PDB file of C-alpha atoms in Angstrom:
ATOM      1  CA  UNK S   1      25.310 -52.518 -16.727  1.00 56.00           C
ATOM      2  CA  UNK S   2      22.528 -51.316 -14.774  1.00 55.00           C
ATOM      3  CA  UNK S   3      19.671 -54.351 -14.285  1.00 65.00           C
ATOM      4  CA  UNK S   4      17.202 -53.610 -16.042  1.00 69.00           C
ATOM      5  CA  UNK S   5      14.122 -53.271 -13.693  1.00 72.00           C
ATOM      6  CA  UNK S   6      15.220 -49.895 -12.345  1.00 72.00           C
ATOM      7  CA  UNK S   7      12.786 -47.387 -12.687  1.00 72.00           C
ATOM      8  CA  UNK S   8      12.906 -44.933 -16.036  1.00 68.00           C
ATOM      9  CA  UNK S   9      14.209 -42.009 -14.389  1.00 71.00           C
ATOM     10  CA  UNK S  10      17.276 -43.260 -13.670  1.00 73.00           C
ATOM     11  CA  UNK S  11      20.148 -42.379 -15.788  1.00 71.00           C
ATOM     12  CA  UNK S  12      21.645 -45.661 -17.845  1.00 68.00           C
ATOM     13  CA  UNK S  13      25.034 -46.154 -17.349  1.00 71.00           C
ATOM     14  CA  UNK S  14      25.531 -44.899 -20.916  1.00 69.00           C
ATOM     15  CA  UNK S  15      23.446 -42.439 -21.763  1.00 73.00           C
ATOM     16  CA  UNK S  16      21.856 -39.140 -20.980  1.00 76.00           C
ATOM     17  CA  UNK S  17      19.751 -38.367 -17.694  1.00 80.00           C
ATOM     18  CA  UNK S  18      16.407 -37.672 -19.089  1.00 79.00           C
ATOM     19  CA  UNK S  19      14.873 -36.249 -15.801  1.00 82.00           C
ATOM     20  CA  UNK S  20      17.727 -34.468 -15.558  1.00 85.00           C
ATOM     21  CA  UNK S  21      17.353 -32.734 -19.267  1.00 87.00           C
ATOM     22  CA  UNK S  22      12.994 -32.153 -18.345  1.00 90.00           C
ATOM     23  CA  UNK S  23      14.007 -31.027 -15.275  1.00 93.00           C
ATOM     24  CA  UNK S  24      16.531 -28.090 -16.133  1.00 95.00           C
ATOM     25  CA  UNK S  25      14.006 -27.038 -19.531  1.00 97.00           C
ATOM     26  CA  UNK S  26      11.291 -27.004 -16.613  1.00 97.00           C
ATOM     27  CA  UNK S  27      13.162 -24.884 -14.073  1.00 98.00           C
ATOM     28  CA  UNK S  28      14.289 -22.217 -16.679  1.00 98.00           C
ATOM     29  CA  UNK S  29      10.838 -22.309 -17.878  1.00 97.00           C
ATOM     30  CA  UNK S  30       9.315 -21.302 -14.068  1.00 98.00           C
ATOM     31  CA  UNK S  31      12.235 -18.905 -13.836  1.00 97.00           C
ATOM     32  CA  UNK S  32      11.144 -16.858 -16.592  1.00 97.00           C
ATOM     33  CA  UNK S  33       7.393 -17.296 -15.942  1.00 97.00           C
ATOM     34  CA  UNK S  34       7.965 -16.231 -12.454  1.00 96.00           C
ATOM     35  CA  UNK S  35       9.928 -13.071 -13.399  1.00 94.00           C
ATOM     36  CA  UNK S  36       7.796 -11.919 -16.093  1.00 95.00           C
ATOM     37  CA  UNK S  37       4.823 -12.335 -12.960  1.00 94.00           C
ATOM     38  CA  UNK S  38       7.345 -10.369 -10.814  1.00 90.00           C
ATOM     39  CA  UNK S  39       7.386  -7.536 -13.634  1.00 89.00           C
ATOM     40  CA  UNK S  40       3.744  -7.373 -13.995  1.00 90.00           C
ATOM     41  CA  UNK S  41       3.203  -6.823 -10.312  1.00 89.00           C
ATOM     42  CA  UNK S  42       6.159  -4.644 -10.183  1.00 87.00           C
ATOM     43  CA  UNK S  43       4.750  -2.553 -12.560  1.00 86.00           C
ATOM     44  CA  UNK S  44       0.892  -2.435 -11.590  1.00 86.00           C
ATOM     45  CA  UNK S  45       0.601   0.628 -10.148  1.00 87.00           C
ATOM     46  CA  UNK S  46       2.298   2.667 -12.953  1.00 86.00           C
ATOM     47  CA  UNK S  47       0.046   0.813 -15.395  1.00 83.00           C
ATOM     48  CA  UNK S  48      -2.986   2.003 -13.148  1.00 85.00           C
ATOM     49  CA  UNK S  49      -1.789   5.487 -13.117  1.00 85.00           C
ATOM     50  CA  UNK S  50      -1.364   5.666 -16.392  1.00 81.00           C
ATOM     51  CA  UNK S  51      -4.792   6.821 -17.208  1.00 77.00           C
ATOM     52  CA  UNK S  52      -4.128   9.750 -14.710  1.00 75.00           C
ATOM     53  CA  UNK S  53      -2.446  12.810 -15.208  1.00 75.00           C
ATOM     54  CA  UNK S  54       1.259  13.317 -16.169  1.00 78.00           C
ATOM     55  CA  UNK S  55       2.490  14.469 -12.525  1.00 79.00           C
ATOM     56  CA  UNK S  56       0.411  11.677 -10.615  1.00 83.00           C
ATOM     57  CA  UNK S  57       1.738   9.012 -13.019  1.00 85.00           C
ATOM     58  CA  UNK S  58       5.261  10.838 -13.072  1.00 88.00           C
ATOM     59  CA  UNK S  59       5.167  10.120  -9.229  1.00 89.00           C
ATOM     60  CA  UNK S  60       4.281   6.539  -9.259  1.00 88.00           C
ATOM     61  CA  UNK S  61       6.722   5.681 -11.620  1.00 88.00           C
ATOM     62  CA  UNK S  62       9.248   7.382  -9.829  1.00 91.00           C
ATOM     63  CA  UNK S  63       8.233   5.438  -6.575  1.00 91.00           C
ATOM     64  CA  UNK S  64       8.567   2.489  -8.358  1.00 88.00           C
ATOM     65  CA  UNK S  65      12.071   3.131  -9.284  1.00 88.00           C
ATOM     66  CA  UNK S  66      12.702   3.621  -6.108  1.00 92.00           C
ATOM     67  CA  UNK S  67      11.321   0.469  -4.362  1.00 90.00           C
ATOM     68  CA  UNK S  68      12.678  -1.455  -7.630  1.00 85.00           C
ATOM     69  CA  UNK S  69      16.689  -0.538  -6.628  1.00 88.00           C
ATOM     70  CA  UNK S  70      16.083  -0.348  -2.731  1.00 90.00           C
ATOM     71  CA  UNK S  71      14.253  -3.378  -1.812  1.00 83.00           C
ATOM     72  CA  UNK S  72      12.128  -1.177   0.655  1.00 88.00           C
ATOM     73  CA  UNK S  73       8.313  -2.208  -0.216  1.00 87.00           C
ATOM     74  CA  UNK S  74       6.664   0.738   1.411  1.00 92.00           C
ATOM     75  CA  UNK S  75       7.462   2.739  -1.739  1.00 91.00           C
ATOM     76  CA  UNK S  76       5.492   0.241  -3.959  1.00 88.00           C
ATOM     77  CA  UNK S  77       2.755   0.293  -1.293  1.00 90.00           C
ATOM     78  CA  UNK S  78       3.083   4.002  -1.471  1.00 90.00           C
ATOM     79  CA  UNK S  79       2.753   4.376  -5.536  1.00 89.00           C
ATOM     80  CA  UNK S  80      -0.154   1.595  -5.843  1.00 88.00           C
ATOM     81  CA  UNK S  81      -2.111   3.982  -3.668  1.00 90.00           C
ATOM     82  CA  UNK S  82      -1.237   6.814  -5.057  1.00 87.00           C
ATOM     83  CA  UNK S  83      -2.395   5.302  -8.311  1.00 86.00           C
ATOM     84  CA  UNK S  84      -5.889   4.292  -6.949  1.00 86.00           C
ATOM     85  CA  UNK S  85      -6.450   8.145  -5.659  1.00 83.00           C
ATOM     86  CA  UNK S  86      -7.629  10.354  -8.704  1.00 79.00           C
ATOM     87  CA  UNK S  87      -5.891  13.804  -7.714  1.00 75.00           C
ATOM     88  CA  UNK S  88      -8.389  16.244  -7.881  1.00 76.00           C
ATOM     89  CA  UNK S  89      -7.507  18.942 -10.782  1.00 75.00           C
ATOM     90  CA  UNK S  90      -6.597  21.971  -9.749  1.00 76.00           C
ATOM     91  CA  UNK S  91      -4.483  23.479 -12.888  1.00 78.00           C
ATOM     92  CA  UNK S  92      -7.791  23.549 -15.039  1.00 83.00           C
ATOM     93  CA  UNK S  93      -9.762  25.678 -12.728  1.00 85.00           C
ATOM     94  CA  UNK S  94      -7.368  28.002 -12.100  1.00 87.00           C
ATOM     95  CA  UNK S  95      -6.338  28.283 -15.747  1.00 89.00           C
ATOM     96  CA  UNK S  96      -9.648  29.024 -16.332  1.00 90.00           C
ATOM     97  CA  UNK S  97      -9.924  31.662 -13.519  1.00 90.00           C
ATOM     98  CA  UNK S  98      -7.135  33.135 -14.784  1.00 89.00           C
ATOM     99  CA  UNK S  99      -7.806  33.928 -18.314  1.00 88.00           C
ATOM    100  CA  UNK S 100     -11.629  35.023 -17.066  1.00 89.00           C
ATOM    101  CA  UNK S 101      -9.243  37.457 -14.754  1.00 90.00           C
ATOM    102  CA  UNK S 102      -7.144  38.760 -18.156  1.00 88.00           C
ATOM    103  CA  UNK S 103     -10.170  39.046 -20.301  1.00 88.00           C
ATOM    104  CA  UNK S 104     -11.565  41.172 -17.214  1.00 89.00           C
ATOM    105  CA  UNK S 105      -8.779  43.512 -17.107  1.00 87.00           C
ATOM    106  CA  UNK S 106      -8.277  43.833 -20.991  1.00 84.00           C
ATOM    107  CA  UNK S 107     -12.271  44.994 -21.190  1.00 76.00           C
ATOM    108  CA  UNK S 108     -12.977  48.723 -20.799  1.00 60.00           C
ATOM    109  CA  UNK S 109     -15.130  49.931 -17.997  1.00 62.00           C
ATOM    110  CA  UNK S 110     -17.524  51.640 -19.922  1.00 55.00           C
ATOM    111  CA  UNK S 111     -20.209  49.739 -22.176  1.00 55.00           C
ATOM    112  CA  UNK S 112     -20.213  51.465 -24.666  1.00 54.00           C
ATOM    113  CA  UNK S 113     -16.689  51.929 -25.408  1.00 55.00           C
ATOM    114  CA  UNK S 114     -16.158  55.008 -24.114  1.00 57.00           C
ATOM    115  CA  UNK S 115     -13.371  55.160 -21.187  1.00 57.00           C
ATOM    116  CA  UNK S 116     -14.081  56.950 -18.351  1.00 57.00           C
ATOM    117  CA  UNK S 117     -11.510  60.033 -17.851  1.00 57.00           C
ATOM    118  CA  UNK S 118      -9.770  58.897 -14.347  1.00 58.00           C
ATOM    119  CA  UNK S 119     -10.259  61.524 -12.171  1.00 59.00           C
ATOM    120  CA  UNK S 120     -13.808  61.590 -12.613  1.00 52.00           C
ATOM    121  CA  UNK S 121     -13.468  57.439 -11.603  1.00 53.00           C
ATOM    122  CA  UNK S 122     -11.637  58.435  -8.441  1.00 55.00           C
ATOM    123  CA  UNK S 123     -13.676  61.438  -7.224  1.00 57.00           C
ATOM    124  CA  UNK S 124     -16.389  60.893  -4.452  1.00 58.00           C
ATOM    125  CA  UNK S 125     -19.861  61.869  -6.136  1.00 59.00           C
ATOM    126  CA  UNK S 126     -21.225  65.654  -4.573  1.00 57.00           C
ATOM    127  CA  UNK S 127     -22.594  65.419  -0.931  1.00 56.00           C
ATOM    128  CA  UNK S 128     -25.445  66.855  -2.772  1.00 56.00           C
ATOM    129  CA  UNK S 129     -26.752  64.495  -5.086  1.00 55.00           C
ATOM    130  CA  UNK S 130     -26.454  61.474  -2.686  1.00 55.00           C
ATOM    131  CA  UNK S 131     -29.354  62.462  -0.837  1.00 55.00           C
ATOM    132  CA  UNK S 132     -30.607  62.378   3.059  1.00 58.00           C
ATOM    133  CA  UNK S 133     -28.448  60.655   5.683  1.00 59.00           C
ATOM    134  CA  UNK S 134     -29.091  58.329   8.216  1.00 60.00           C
ATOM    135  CA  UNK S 135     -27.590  57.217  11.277  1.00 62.00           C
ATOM    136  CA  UNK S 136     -26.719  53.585  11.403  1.00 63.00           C
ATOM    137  CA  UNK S 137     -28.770  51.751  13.658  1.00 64.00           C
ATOM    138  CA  UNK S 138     -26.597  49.764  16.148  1.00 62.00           C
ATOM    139  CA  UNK S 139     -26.582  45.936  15.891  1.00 63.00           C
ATOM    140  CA  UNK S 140     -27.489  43.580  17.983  1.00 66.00           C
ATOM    141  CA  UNK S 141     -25.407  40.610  16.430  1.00 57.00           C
TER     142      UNK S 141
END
């Protein structure tokens, strides 16, 4: 029989050990708030580059994998900043330069819709019609 001015948080001799019970419910509790703070910071920077575009955010999650199932933190390091760059976009100008190209080539020479036979396109004008000729002046540049 235990005397009975110990202090509470000693186990009686015939019961349970209260601190003992707290204590566990406490410790699982910090376990799982600690790895659910883990998983947020583990996944930051694809949540950042989420707003990007597909390859950027393709990239950083991929970098995260990476660092996840290696240990190596320069990979994380490596994806957050990729996430904080904006890419510039390249694949909208140059679609855009492109169909201005096939429009261009689809359009006939002539404005008023009359094509222009090809061997009068490729034939020099007359020597005639083009006039006086001067000597180039030599530059100075």
């Amino acid at each position: 029989m235990a005397p009975h001015h110990l202090p509470f948080y000693l186990a009686p001799g015939s019961g349970t050990d209260t601190l003992m019970v707290v204590m566990g419910i406490f410790l699982i509790g910090i376990v799982l708030w600690v790895g659910t703070l883990y998983w947020k910071l583990h996944s930051l920077p694809e949540r950042m580059a989420h707003k990007s575009q597909k390859l950027q955010f393709e990239l950083v999650a991929v970098l995260g994998l990476i660092s996840l199932f290696t240990h190596m933190h320069i990979f994380w390091i490596a994806g957050l900043l990729l996430a904080l760059i904006d890419l510039p976009d390249f694949g909208t100008p140059l679609r855009s330069i492109a169909g201005s190209v096939e429009k261009i080539a689809e359009a006939t020479p002539a404005g008023s819709g009359e094509e222009i036979p090809t061997d009068a396109a490729a034939a020099p004008p007359p020597a005639e019609k083009l006039g006086p000729t001067k000597e180039k002046e030599p530059s100075h540049a």
